[in-house]
Coordinates of C-alpha atoms and ligand atoms in Angstrom, one line a residue:
X1 CA 15.4 17.6 -62.9
X2 CA 13.9 14.4 -62.0
X3 CA 16.2 11.1 -62.2
X4 CA 15.6 8.0 -61.6
X5 CA 18.2 6.0 -59.8
X6 CA 17.5 2.1 -60.7
X7 CA 19.9 -0.4 -59.5
X8 CA 20.1 -4.2 -59.9
X9 CA 20.4 -7.2 -58.1
X10 CA 22.4 -8.0 -54.9
X11 CA 23.4 -4.3 -54.7
X12 CA 20.4 -3.9 -51.7
X13 CA 23.5 -5.8 -50.2
X14 CA 26.3 -3.2 -50.4
X15 CA 28.1 -2.8 -47.0
X16 CA 27.1 -6.7 -45.6
X17 CA 29.5 -8.6 -47.8
X18 CA 32.6 -7.9 -49.7
X19 CA 33.4 -4.2 -48.7
X20 CA 36.9 -4.5 -50.7
X21 CA 35.3 -4.8 -53.6
X22 CA 32.1 -2.5 -52.8
X23 CA 33.1 -0.7 -49.8
X24 CA 31.1 -0.3 -46.4
X25 CA 28.5 2.0 -47.3
X26 CA 24.9 0.7 -47.6
X27 CA 22.3 1.0 -50.0
X28 CA 20.1 3.2 -47.8
X29 CA 23.5 5.3 -47.4
X30 CA 23.6 5.1 -51.7
X31 CA 20.1 6.3 -51.1
X32 CA 20.7 9.3 -49.1
X33 CA 24.4 10.7 -50.9
X34 CA 22.2 10.9 -53.9
X35 CA 19.1 12.5 -52.4
X36 CA 21.1 15.0 -51.3
X37 CA 23.6 15.2 -54.2
X38 CA 20.2 15.7 -55.9
X39 CA 18.7 18.5 -54.0
X40 CA 21.8 20.0 -53.9
X41 CA 21.4 20.5 -57.6
X42 CA 17.7 21.6 -57.4
X43 CA 16.6 18.5 -58.4
X44 CA 15.2 15.3 -57.1
X45 CA 15.8 11.4 -57.0
X46 CA 13.9 8.4 -56.7
X47 CA 15.0 5.1 -56.6
X48 CA 14.3 1.5 -57.6
X49 CA 16.1 -1.8 -56.7
X50 CA 15.4 -5.1 -57.9
X51 CA 16.9 -8.5 -58.3
X52 CA 14.6 -9.5 -61.6
X53 CA 15.3 -8.2 -64.9
X54 CA 12.1 -7.9 -66.2
X55 CA 11.2 -6.0 -63.5
X56 CA 14.4 -3.4 -63.8
X57 CA 13.1 -3.2 -67.8
X58 CA 9.2 -2.2 -66.5
X59 CA 11.2 0.9 -64.6
X60 CA 12.8 1.6 -67.2
X61 CA 9.5 1.4 -69.3
X62 CA 8.1 3.7 -66.7
X63 CA 10.8 6.4 -66.3
X64 CA 9.3 7.3 -70.1
X65 CA 7.5 10.9 -70.0
X66 CA 8.0 10.7 -65.7
X67 CA 11.4 11.3 -65.7
X68 CA 14.4 13.8 -67.1
X69 CA 17.3 11.5 -67.2
X70 CA 17.9 7.4 -65.6
X71 CA 21.0 6.7 -63.5
X72 CA 21.6 3.1 -63.7
X73 CA 23.7 0.6 -62.2
X74 CA 22.0 -3.5 -63.4
X75 CA 25.2 -4.9 -61.4
X76 CA 25.3 -8.3 -62.9
X77 CA 22.5 -8.2 -65.8
X78 CA 24.9 -5.0 -66.9
X79 CA 26.8 -8.2 -68.7
X80 CA 24.2 -10.0 -70.2
X81 CA 20.9 -8.1 -70.6
X82 CA 19.6 -7.2 -74.1
X83 CA 16.2 -6.8 -73.1
X84 CA 17.7 -3.9 -70.2
X85 CA 19.6 -2.2 -73.8
X86 CA 16.3 -2.1 -75.5
X87 CA 14.2 -0.6 -72.9
X88 CA 16.7 2.5 -72.6
X89 CA 17.1 2.8 -76.7
X90 CA 13.1 2.4 -76.3
X91 CA 12.7 5.6 -73.9
X92 CA 15.9 7.4 -75.0
X93 CA 16.1 9.7 -72.1
X94 CA 19.9 10.9 -70.8
X95 CA 21.6 7.8 -69.1
X96 CA 24.4 7.4 -67.2
X97 CA 25.7 4.2 -65.9
X98 CA 27.3 3.7 -62.7
X99 CA 29.2 0.6 -61.4
X100 CA 30.5 1.2 -57.7
X101 CA 33.8 -1.2 -58.6
X102 CA 36.1 -0.5 -61.4
X103 CA 34.7 -3.1 -63.4
X104 CA 37.7 -2.6 -66.2
X105 CA 40.2 -4.3 -63.8
X106 CA 37.8 -7.0 -63.1
X107 CA 36.9 -10.6 -65.0
X108 CA 36.8 -11.0 -68.5
X109 CA 32.9 -11.7 -68.3
X110 CA 32.5 -7.4 -67.4
X111 CA 34.3 -6.3 -70.0
X112 CA 31.4 -6.2 -71.7
X113 CA 28.6 -3.8 -71.0
X114 CA 24.9 -4.4 -73.1
X115 CA 23.3 -1.5 -70.8
X116 CA 26.4 0.7 -71.6
X117 CA 25.7 0.7 -75.1
X118 CA 23.0 2.9 -74.8
X119 CA 24.2 5.0 -72.3
X120 CA 25.4 8.8 -72.7
X121 CA 28.1 8.1 -70.3
X122 CA 29.9 5.5 -67.5
X123 CA 31.5 6.1 -64.1
X124 CA 33.0 3.2 -62.6
X125 CA 36.1 2.6 -60.1
X126 CA 34.6 5.6 -57.6
X127 CA 32.8 3.6 -54.6
X128 CA 29.4 4.9 -54.1
X129 CA 30.1 8.5 -54.7
X130 CA 30.3 7.6 -58.5
X131 CA 26.1 8.1 -58.1
X132 CA 27.1 11.2 -57.0
X133 CA 29.1 12.4 -59.7
X134 CA 26.5 11.2 -62.0
X135 CA 23.9 13.3 -60.4
X136 CA 26.3 15.8 -61.3
X137 CA 26.4 14.8 -64.7
X138 CA 22.8 15.0 -65.6
X139 CA 22.1 17.9 -64.4
X140 CA 24.4 19.7 -66.5
X141 CA 23.1 18.2 -69.3
X142 CA 19.4 19.6 -68.1
X143 CA 20.9 22.8 -67.7
X144 CA 22.5 22.9 -71.0
X145 CA 19.4 21.1 -72.6
X146 CA 17.5 23.4 -75.2
Ligands
CA2_201 O1 30.5 -2.3 -59.6 C1 28.9 -2.6 -60.1 O2 28.8 -2.0 -59.1 C2 28.5 -4.0 -60.4 O3 27.7 -3.2 -61.7 C3 28.3 -4.3 -59.2 C4 28.0 -6.3 -59.3 C5 28.6 -6.4 -60.4 O4 28.1 -7.7 -61.0 C6 29.3 -5.7 -61.9 O5 30.2 -6.6 -62.3 C7 29.9 -4.9 -61.5 C8 27.6 -6.8 -58.1 C9 27.1 -6.3 -56.9 C10 26.8 -6.6 -56.1 O6 26.7 -6.3 -55.0 C11 26.6 -6.7 -53.9 C12 26.8 -6.2 -52.5 C13 27.2 -6.8 -51.5 C14 28.0 -8.1 -51.6 C15 28.1 -8.7 -52.5 C16 27.2 -8.1 -53.9

């Protein structure tokens, strides 16, 4: 199982500011954690992070035919980007939406998720461990595919 892990704007800043919301782990910690989880499950993970909406759309498109699933934290684009939603629909890969914070308990503008409309599963409020859960979800899905 090959998964592409896509992180959106500012997630490269993890561990540097706002530890009360996003924890102490850095982006590199997140990469290590997911890589280890994927390997434990006999899989493989690649990573992409960008602060640019179009670059995230490009990464989703390029996943088509290469990866078995996508783990996606679109950052603030979660709540605004129909382009990311359309790209996810276009590639139609199993996708899991991850949020480090519990967005359901935050500001009203964080209550809408466009990307989530094309994801089959959502994990929020588990810190960076949520990405590990996403790997396990996709592994299970992959193992039981027809
Ligand atoms: O909880 C999440 O994972 C979010 O996707 C994070 C986004 C936010 O806009 C979403 O509503 C929820 C923001 C990521 C910002 O990351 C930072 C990391 C360190 C310091 C400041 C921001």
